[in-house]
Coordinates of C-alpha atoms in Angstrom, one line a residue:
M705 CA -16.5 -11.4 -15.1
S706 CA -17.8 -13.2 -18.3
E707 CA -15.7 -15.0 -20.9
S708 CA -16.5 -12.2 -23.3
S709 CA -15.0 -9.7 -20.9
A710 CA -11.9 -12.0 -20.6
E711 CA -11.6 -11.8 -24.4
A712 CA -11.9 -8.1 -24.3
A713 CA -9.1 -8.0 -21.7
R714 CA -6.9 -10.1 -24.0
D715 CA -7.7 -8.0 -27.0
A716 CA -7.0 -4.7 -25.1
A717 CA -3.7 -6.1 -24.0
M718 CA -2.7 -7.3 -27.5
T719 CA -3.8 -3.9 -29.0
A720 CA -1.6 -2.1 -26.5
A721 CA 1.3 -4.4 -27.2
A722 CA 1.0 -3.9 -31.0
S723 CA 0.7 -0.1 -30.5
V724 CA 3.9 0.2 -28.5
A725 CA 5.8 -1.7 -31.2
E726 CA 4.8 0.8 -33.9
V727 CA 6.4 4.1 -34.9
P728 CA 5.9 7.1 -32.5
G729 CA 2.6 7.9 -34.2
G730 CA 1.3 4.6 -32.9
W731 CA 1.8 5.9 -29.4
R732 CA -0.8 8.6 -29.9
R733 CA -3.3 6.1 -31.3
A734 CA -2.6 3.8 -28.4
T735 CA -2.9 6.4 -25.7
G736 CA -6.4 5.6 -24.6
V737 CA -5.7 1.8 -24.4
A738 CA -2.4 2.5 -22.6
G739 CA -4.1 4.8 -20.1
M740 CA -6.6 2.0 -19.2
A741 CA -3.8 -0.5 -18.8
I742 CA -1.8 1.8 -16.6
G743 CA -4.8 2.5 -14.4
V744 CA -5.1 -1.2 -13.8
L745 CA -1.4 -1.8 -13.2
A746 CA -1.2 1.1 -10.8
T747 CA -3.7 -0.7 -8.5
G748 CA -1.8 -4.0 -8.9
A749 CA -4.5 -5.6 -11.0
A750 CA -4.6 -7.0 -14.6
A751 CA -5.8 -5.2 -17.7
G752 CA -9.3 -5.3 -19.0
V753 CA -11.8 -4.6 -16.2
A754 CA -15.5 -4.2 -17.1
I755 CA -16.6 -0.8 -15.9
E756 CA -20.3 0.1 -15.5
R757 CA -21.6 2.8 -17.9
M758 CA -21.2 6.2 -16.2
T759 CA -24.3 8.3 -16.1
V760 CA -22.9 11.6 -14.7
G761 CA -21.6 14.2 -17.1
R762 CA -17.8 14.5 -17.4
G763 CA -17.8 18.1 -16.4
M764 CA -19.8 17.3 -13.2
R765 CA -17.4 14.5 -12.4
R766 CA -14.4 16.8 -12.8
K767 CA -16.0 19.4 -10.5
A768 CA -16.7 16.7 -7.9
R769 CA -13.1 15.6 -8.0
L770 CA -11.8 19.1 -7.5
A771 CA -14.2 19.6 -4.6
L772 CA -13.1 16.4 -3.0
D773 CA -9.4 17.4 -3.5
S774 CA -9.9 20.8 -1.9
T775 CA -12.0 19.7 1.1
G776 CA -10.8 16.2 1.9
P777 CA -8.7 16.1 5.2
Y778 CA -7.1 12.8 4.4
G779 CA -3.3 12.8 4.1
S780 CA -3.0 16.2 5.8
L781 CA -1.2 14.9 8.9
R782 CA 2.5 15.8 9.2
G783 CA 5.2 15.0 11.6
T784 CA 8.9 15.9 12.2
P785 CA 10.6 15.3 8.9
G786 CA 13.8 13.3 8.4
T787 CA 15.9 11.7 5.7
A788 CA 17.5 8.3 5.7
Y789 CA 20.0 7.1 3.0
A790 CA 19.7 3.7 1.3
E791 CA 22.8 1.7 0.5
D792 CA 22.7 3.1 -3.1
G793 CA 22.3 6.7 -1.8
T794 CA 18.6 7.0 -2.4
E795 CA 17.0 9.6 -0.1
L796 CA 14.3 8.0 1.9
Y797 CA 11.8 10.5 3.5
Y798 CA 10.2 9.8 6.8
E799 CA 8.3 11.6 9.5
V800 CA 8.2 11.0 13.2
D801 CA 5.2 11.6 15.5
D802 CA 6.4 11.7 19.1
P803 CA 4.1 10.8 22.1
D804 CA 2.6 13.6 24.1
P805 CA 4.8 14.2 27.2
D806 CA 1.7 15.0 29.3
P807 CA -0.8 12.2 29.3
D808 CA -3.4 14.4 30.9
A809 CA -3.2 16.6 27.8
T810 CA -4.2 13.7 25.6
P811 CA -7.8 14.1 24.2
A812 CA -10.5 12.1 25.9
R813 CA -11.0 9.7 23.0
R814 CA -7.3 8.6 23.2
R815 CA -7.5 8.3 26.9
R816 CA -10.4 5.8 26.5
L817 CA -8.5 4.0 23.8
F818 CA -5.1 3.7 25.4
G819 CA -5.4 4.7 29.1
R820 CA -3.8 7.7 30.9
K821 CA -0.2 6.5 31.7
S822 CA 2.8 7.4 29.7
S823 CA 3.6 5.0 26.9
A824 CA 6.7 2.7 26.9
P825 CA 9.7 3.7 24.7
V826 CA 8.5 1.7 21.7
T827 CA 8.7 3.0 18.1
V828 CA 6.1 1.8 15.6
V829 CA 7.3 1.9 12.0
F830 CA 4.7 1.9 9.2
S831 CA 5.6 0.7 5.7
H832 CA 3.1 1.5 2.9
G833 CA 2.1 -0.4 -0.2
Y834 CA 2.7 -0.2 -4.0
C835 CA 1.7 3.1 -5.6
L836 CA 0.7 4.6 -2.3
S837 CA 2.6 6.7 0.3
Q838 CA 2.9 7.1 4.0
D839 CA -0.3 9.1 3.9
S840 CA -2.2 5.9 3.3
W841 CA -2.0 5.3 7.1
H842 CA -4.0 8.5 7.7
F843 CA -6.6 7.0 10.0
Q844 CA -4.2 4.9 12.0
R845 CA -1.9 7.9 12.3
A846 CA -4.8 10.1 13.6
A847 CA -5.7 7.5 16.3
L848 CA -2.1 7.0 17.5
R849 CA -1.0 10.6 17.3
G850 CA 0.5 11.7 20.6
V851 CA 0.0 8.3 22.1
V852 CA 3.0 6.3 21.0
R853 CA 6.2 7.1 19.0
T854 CA 5.5 6.4 15.3
V855 CA 7.6 6.6 12.1
Y856 CA 6.0 6.8 8.7
W857 CA 8.2 6.6 5.6
D858 CA 7.8 6.7 1.8
Q859 CA 9.3 3.8 -0.1
R860 CA 11.9 4.6 -2.8
S861 CA 10.4 6.4 -5.8
H862 CA 7.1 6.9 -3.9
G863 CA 5.7 9.9 -2.1
R864 CA 8.4 12.4 -1.0
S865 CA 11.3 9.9 -1.2
G866 CA 13.8 10.3 -4.0
R867 CA 13.9 8.1 -7.2
G868 CA 15.8 4.9 -6.7
A869 CA 19.4 5.8 -7.4
A870 CA 20.3 2.2 -8.5
Q871 CA 17.3 2.3 -10.9
V872 CA 18.0 5.8 -12.4
E873 CA 21.8 5.7 -12.5
R874 CA 22.5 2.0 -13.3
G875 CA 19.2 0.7 -14.6
E876 CA 19.0 -2.0 -11.9
P877 CA 15.7 -3.6 -11.2
V878 CA 13.8 -2.9 -8.0
T879 CA 13.7 -5.9 -5.7
I880 CA 11.8 -6.6 -2.5
D881 CA 15.2 -7.4 -0.9
Q882 CA 16.3 -3.9 -1.7
L883 CA 13.1 -2.5 0.1
G884 CA 14.1 -4.5 3.2
Q885 CA 17.5 -2.8 3.2
D886 CA 15.8 0.5 2.8
L887 CA 13.6 -0.2 5.9
K888 CA 16.8 -1.0 7.8
A889 CA 18.2 2.4 6.9
V890 CA 15.0 4.1 8.0
I891 CA 15.1 2.3 11.4
E892 CA 18.7 3.2 11.9
A893 CA 18.0 6.9 11.2
A894 CA 14.6 7.3 12.9
A895 CA 14.7 4.7 15.7
P896 CA 18.4 3.9 16.3
E897 CA 17.7 2.3 19.7
G898 CA 14.8 0.8 21.7
P899 CA 12.1 -1.7 20.9
V900 CA 10.4 -1.6 17.5
V901 CA 7.0 -2.7 16.2
L902 CA 6.9 -3.2 12.4
V903 CA 3.6 -2.6 10.5
G904 CA 3.3 -3.2 6.8
H905 CA 0.5 -3.1 4.3
S906 CA 0.7 -5.0 1.0
M907 CA 4.2 -4.3 -0.4
G908 CA 5.0 -2.8 3.0
G909 CA 4.4 -6.2 4.5
M910 CA 6.7 -7.8 2.0
T911 CA 9.3 -5.1 2.9
V912 CA 9.0 -6.2 6.5
M913 CA 9.5 -9.9 5.5
A914 CA 12.6 -8.9 3.4
L915 CA 14.0 -7.1 6.5
A916 CA 13.6 -10.2 8.5
D917 CA 15.2 -12.3 5.8
R918 CA 18.2 -10.1 5.5
Y919 CA 18.6 -8.9 9.1
P920 CA 17.3 -11.7 11.4
E921 CA 19.5 -10.4 14.3
L922 CA 17.5 -7.1 14.1
I923 CA 14.3 -8.9 14.5
R924 CA 15.7 -11.0 17.3
E925 CA 17.2 -8.1 19.3
R926 CA 14.8 -5.2 18.8
V927 CA 11.5 -6.1 17.2
V928 CA 8.8 -6.8 19.8
G929 CA 5.7 -7.0 17.5
V930 CA 4.7 -7.3 13.9
A931 CA 1.5 -6.4 11.9
L932 CA 1.1 -7.7 8.4
V933 CA -1.9 -6.2 6.6
G934 CA -3.2 -7.3 3.2
T935 CA 0.1 -8.8 2.2
S936 CA 1.6 -12.0 0.8
P937 CA 4.6 -14.2 1.4
G938 CA 4.9 -15.1 -2.3
R939 CA 3.3 -16.8 -5.3
L940 CA 1.7 -13.6 -6.5
G941 CA 2.1 -14.7 -10.1
E942 CA -0.8 -17.1 -9.4
V943 CA -3.3 -14.3 -8.4
N944 CA -6.1 -14.0 -11.0
F945 CA -7.4 -10.5 -9.8
G946 CA -11.0 -11.7 -10.0
L947 CA -10.6 -12.5 -13.8
P948 CA -11.1 -15.8 -15.6
V949 CA -7.8 -17.7 -16.0
A950 CA -7.7 -17.4 -19.8
G951 CA -7.9 -13.6 -19.5
V952 CA -5.3 -13.4 -16.8
N953 CA -2.9 -15.6 -18.8
A954 CA -3.3 -13.5 -21.9
V955 CA -2.6 -10.3 -20.0
R956 CA 0.5 -11.8 -18.3
R957 CA 2.0 -12.8 -21.6
V958 CA 2.1 -9.2 -22.9
L959 CA 2.2 -7.2 -19.7
P960 CA 6.0 -7.1 -19.1
G961 CA 6.7 -5.8 -22.6
I962 CA 3.9 -3.3 -22.4
L963 CA 5.2 -1.9 -19.1
K964 CA 8.8 -1.7 -20.3
A965 CA 7.7 0.2 -23.4
L966 CA 5.3 2.5 -21.6
G967 CA 7.9 3.3 -19.0
Q968 CA 10.2 4.6 -21.8
R969 CA 7.5 6.9 -23.0
A970 CA 6.4 8.2 -19.6
E971 CA 5.5 11.8 -20.6
L972 CA 3.2 10.7 -23.4
V973 CA 1.7 7.9 -21.4
E974 CA 0.9 10.2 -18.5
K975 CA -1.2 12.3 -20.9
G976 CA -3.2 9.3 -21.8
R977 CA -3.6 8.4 -18.2
R978 CA -5.1 11.8 -17.4
A979 CA -7.4 11.5 -20.4
T980 CA -8.9 8.3 -19.0
V981 CA -9.3 9.6 -15.5
D982 CA -12.9 8.4 -15.2
L983 CA -12.1 4.8 -16.2
F984 CA -9.1 5.0 -13.9
A985 CA -11.3 6.0 -10.9
G986 CA -13.7 3.1 -11.6
I987 CA -10.8 0.6 -11.7
I988 CA -9.3 1.9 -8.5
K989 CA -12.6 1.6 -6.7
R990 CA -13.1 -2.0 -7.8
Y991 CA -9.6 -3.1 -6.9
S992 CA -9.2 -1.1 -3.7
F993 CA -12.6 -1.4 -2.0
A994 CA -15.3 -4.0 -1.5
A995 CA -18.0 -2.1 0.3
R996 CA -20.5 -0.1 -1.8
D997 CA -20.8 2.8 0.5
V998 CA -17.2 3.9 0.8
D999 CA -16.9 7.7 1.5
P1000 CA -16.3 9.4 -1.9
A1001 CA -13.6 11.5 -0.3
V1002 CA -11.7 8.4 0.8
A1003 CA -12.0 6.8 -2.6
R1004 CA -10.7 10.0 -4.2
F1005 CA -7.9 10.1 -1.7
A1006 CA -6.8 6.7 -2.7
E1007 CA -7.1 7.7 -6.4
R1008 CA -4.8 10.7 -5.8
M1009 CA -2.1 8.6 -4.2
I1010 CA -2.2 6.0 -7.0
E1011 CA -2.3 8.5 -9.9
S1012 CA 0.6 10.4 -8.4
T1013 CA 2.9 7.4 -8.9
P1014 CA 4.7 7.9 -12.3
I1015 CA 4.3 5.2 -14.9
D1016 CA 8.0 4.5 -15.0
V1017 CA 7.9 3.7 -11.3
V1018 CA 4.9 1.4 -11.8
A1019 CA 6.9 -0.3 -14.5
E1020 CA 10.1 -0.6 -12.4
Y1021 CA 8.3 -2.3 -9.5
Y1022 CA 6.0 -4.7 -11.3
P1023 CA 8.5 -7.6 -11.9
A1024 CA 9.6 -7.6 -8.2
F1025 CA 6.2 -9.0 -7.1
H1026 CA 6.5 -12.1 -9.3
E1027 CA 9.9 -12.8 -7.9
H1028 CA 8.9 -12.2 -4.3
D1029 CA 9.1 -15.2 -2.0
K1030 CA 9.7 -14.7 1.7
T1031 CA 7.8 -17.7 3.0
E1032 CA 10.9 -19.0 4.9
A1033 CA 11.6 -15.5 6.4
L1034 CA 8.4 -15.7 8.4
A1035 CA 10.1 -18.1 10.7
H1036 CA 12.0 -15.2 12.2
F1037 CA 8.8 -13.8 13.6
T1038 CA 8.1 -17.0 15.6
G1039 CA 7.5 -16.2 19.3
L1040 CA 6.6 -12.6 18.6
P1041 CA 3.1 -11.1 18.9
V1042 CA 2.0 -11.0 15.3
L1043 CA -1.2 -9.5 13.8
V1044 CA -2.2 -10.8 10.3
L1045 CA -5.2 -8.9 8.9
A1046 CA -6.8 -8.9 5.4
G1047 CA -10.0 -8.0 3.6
V1048 CA -12.0 -11.0 2.6
H1049 CA -12.6 -9.6 -0.9
D1050 CA -9.0 -8.4 -1.5
L1051 CA -8.4 -9.1 -5.2
I1052 CA -4.7 -8.0 -5.2
T1053 CA -3.3 -10.0 -2.3
P1054 CA -6.1 -12.4 -1.6
S1055 CA -6.9 -13.2 2.1
E1056 CA -5.8 -16.8 1.4
H1057 CA -2.3 -15.5 1.4
S1058 CA -2.8 -14.0 4.9
E1059 CA -4.2 -17.4 6.0
V1060 CA -0.9 -19.0 4.7
I1061 CA 1.1 -16.5 6.8
A1062 CA -1.0 -17.3 9.9
G1063 CA -0.7 -21.0 9.2
L1064 CA 3.1 -20.7 9.4
L1065 CA 2.8 -18.6 12.5
P1066 CA 0.3 -20.5 14.6
D1067 CA 0.5 -18.0 17.5
A1068 CA -0.4 -15.1 15.3
E1069 CA -3.8 -13.4 15.5
L1070 CA -5.6 -13.7 12.2
V1071 CA -8.3 -11.2 11.4
L1072 CA -10.3 -11.5 8.2
V1073 CA -12.5 -8.4 7.6
P1074 CA -15.8 -9.0 5.7
D1075 CA -16.9 -6.5 3.1
A1076 CA -13.3 -5.2 2.7
G1077 CA -10.9 -5.1 -0.2
H1078 CA -7.2 -4.4 -0.6
L1079 CA -7.2 -0.9 1.0
V1080 CA -8.7 -2.2 4.2
I1081 CA -6.7 0.4 6.1
L1082 CA -8.8 3.1 4.5
E1083 CA -12.0 1.2 4.0
H1084 CA -12.4 -0.2 7.5
P1085 CA -9.9 1.8 9.6
E1086 CA -11.8 1.3 12.8
V1087 CA -11.2 -2.5 12.6
V1088 CA -7.5 -2.1 11.7
T1089 CA -6.9 0.5 14.4
D1090 CA -8.7 -1.6 17.0
R1091 CA -6.6 -4.7 16.3
L1092 CA -3.4 -2.7 16.0
A1093 CA -4.2 -1.0 19.4
D1094 CA -4.6 -4.5 20.9
L1095 CA -1.2 -5.5 19.5
L1096 CA 0.5 -2.5 21.0
V1097 CA -1.0 -3.3 24.4
R1098 CA 0.3 -6.8 24.1
V1099 CA 3.8 -5.7 23.4
G1100 CA 3.8 -3.1 26.2
A1101 CA 3.9 -0.1 23.9
V1102 CA 0.8 1.3 25.6
P1103 CA -0.5 0.5 29.0
A1104 CA -4.2 -0.2 28.5
G1105 CA -6.5 -0.8 25.5
A1106 CA -10.1 -0.7 24.6
T1107 CA -12.1 -1.1 21.4
V1108 CA -11.9 1.9 19.1
G1109 CA -15.7 1.8 18.5
G1110 CA -16.9 3.7 15.4
Y1111 CA -13.8 5.9 15.0
G1112 CA -12.9 6.4 11.4
N1113 CA -15.6 4.1 10.0
T1114 CA -15.8 4.9 6.3
S1115 CA -17.9 2.2 4.8
G1116 CA -20.2 0.3 7.1
S1117 CA -20.3 -1.8 10.3
A1118 CA -17.8 -4.5 9.5
Q1119 CA -16.3 -6.2 12.5
P1120 CA -13.2 -8.5 12.7
G1121 CA -14.0 -12.1 12.0

């Protein structure tokens, strides 16, 4: 991005900040700028991304989105529902997929992937990222369905879970520590006994680290494996999101105030967000994927998840990432089989952060996926599922493993590096 683009980013942020400080009429004038800023924030990026000029008519783009929404199979998998209750009373929604009791009834592809014997009594718990939902694990869920016991849950204020009670009733900030406590509640409700494998993407990985920090005895006594995908142990305040330093610093100075103000005018801001849907889609694609040939249905699926996260939830969570530091908590995973995987071109939680994690856990398997961005679980699901399958074999969750092959490939021929 050029210096002129950085100046544009700064100007856009300053304009939004000035607008939110004006009388209510200023909100209507600022709606377009606010919608742009929200779209960036919802993908965990910074404001002011240069978007290429769109050449397809708005009406055609709208029809294409509707077509993708009606025909896309992604996020359609459902399991046995359940509810866990956080310490503050927040309802946390989860679903369980149980293994097929008859291995011979398992489809041929899964037999090749995991073998024919019954799986061990291991539960794999998946934690999703910021502005996403449990449905973001669609491809991994499809591959593991019927093979091993899995739990997928929605973080507080995301997906089908309830709004954070502490946030709504007492105005308390969301913290990563609180998410770790929520994960503990889900495990107690959905997998009260037996060995557990923890899998987390982005904020979900931070949630796993917070669980280890708060409940090291749980890690020691029950956790048999960990997968940390596209995540960070801390120092997220130093990430530049692919922007020049000057532009990032300008945005950071005004962003907290903008978010707080926008969160207080959620209904009005959501209208602006919808009005800037085309810009929003371009930003999501830039900050979620690296490959040029991502399936449009997958890109639209990611867009739907992100745009379904209310702006006040986006605002509630944002400060937590700057405060997040769970570097020391990684020590609790020492001696466990650990998979650390990231996209080389991840602009949200750069792959260097995954390298730091692997450096602190020398026995961990580090996989850096070329031509992949932040949503590597959707962009290159075949690589993620292959390495996850190998981890499950190592911990004894499944008896035999093999490469997934081309299953779920949505963008190209990337292989783990």
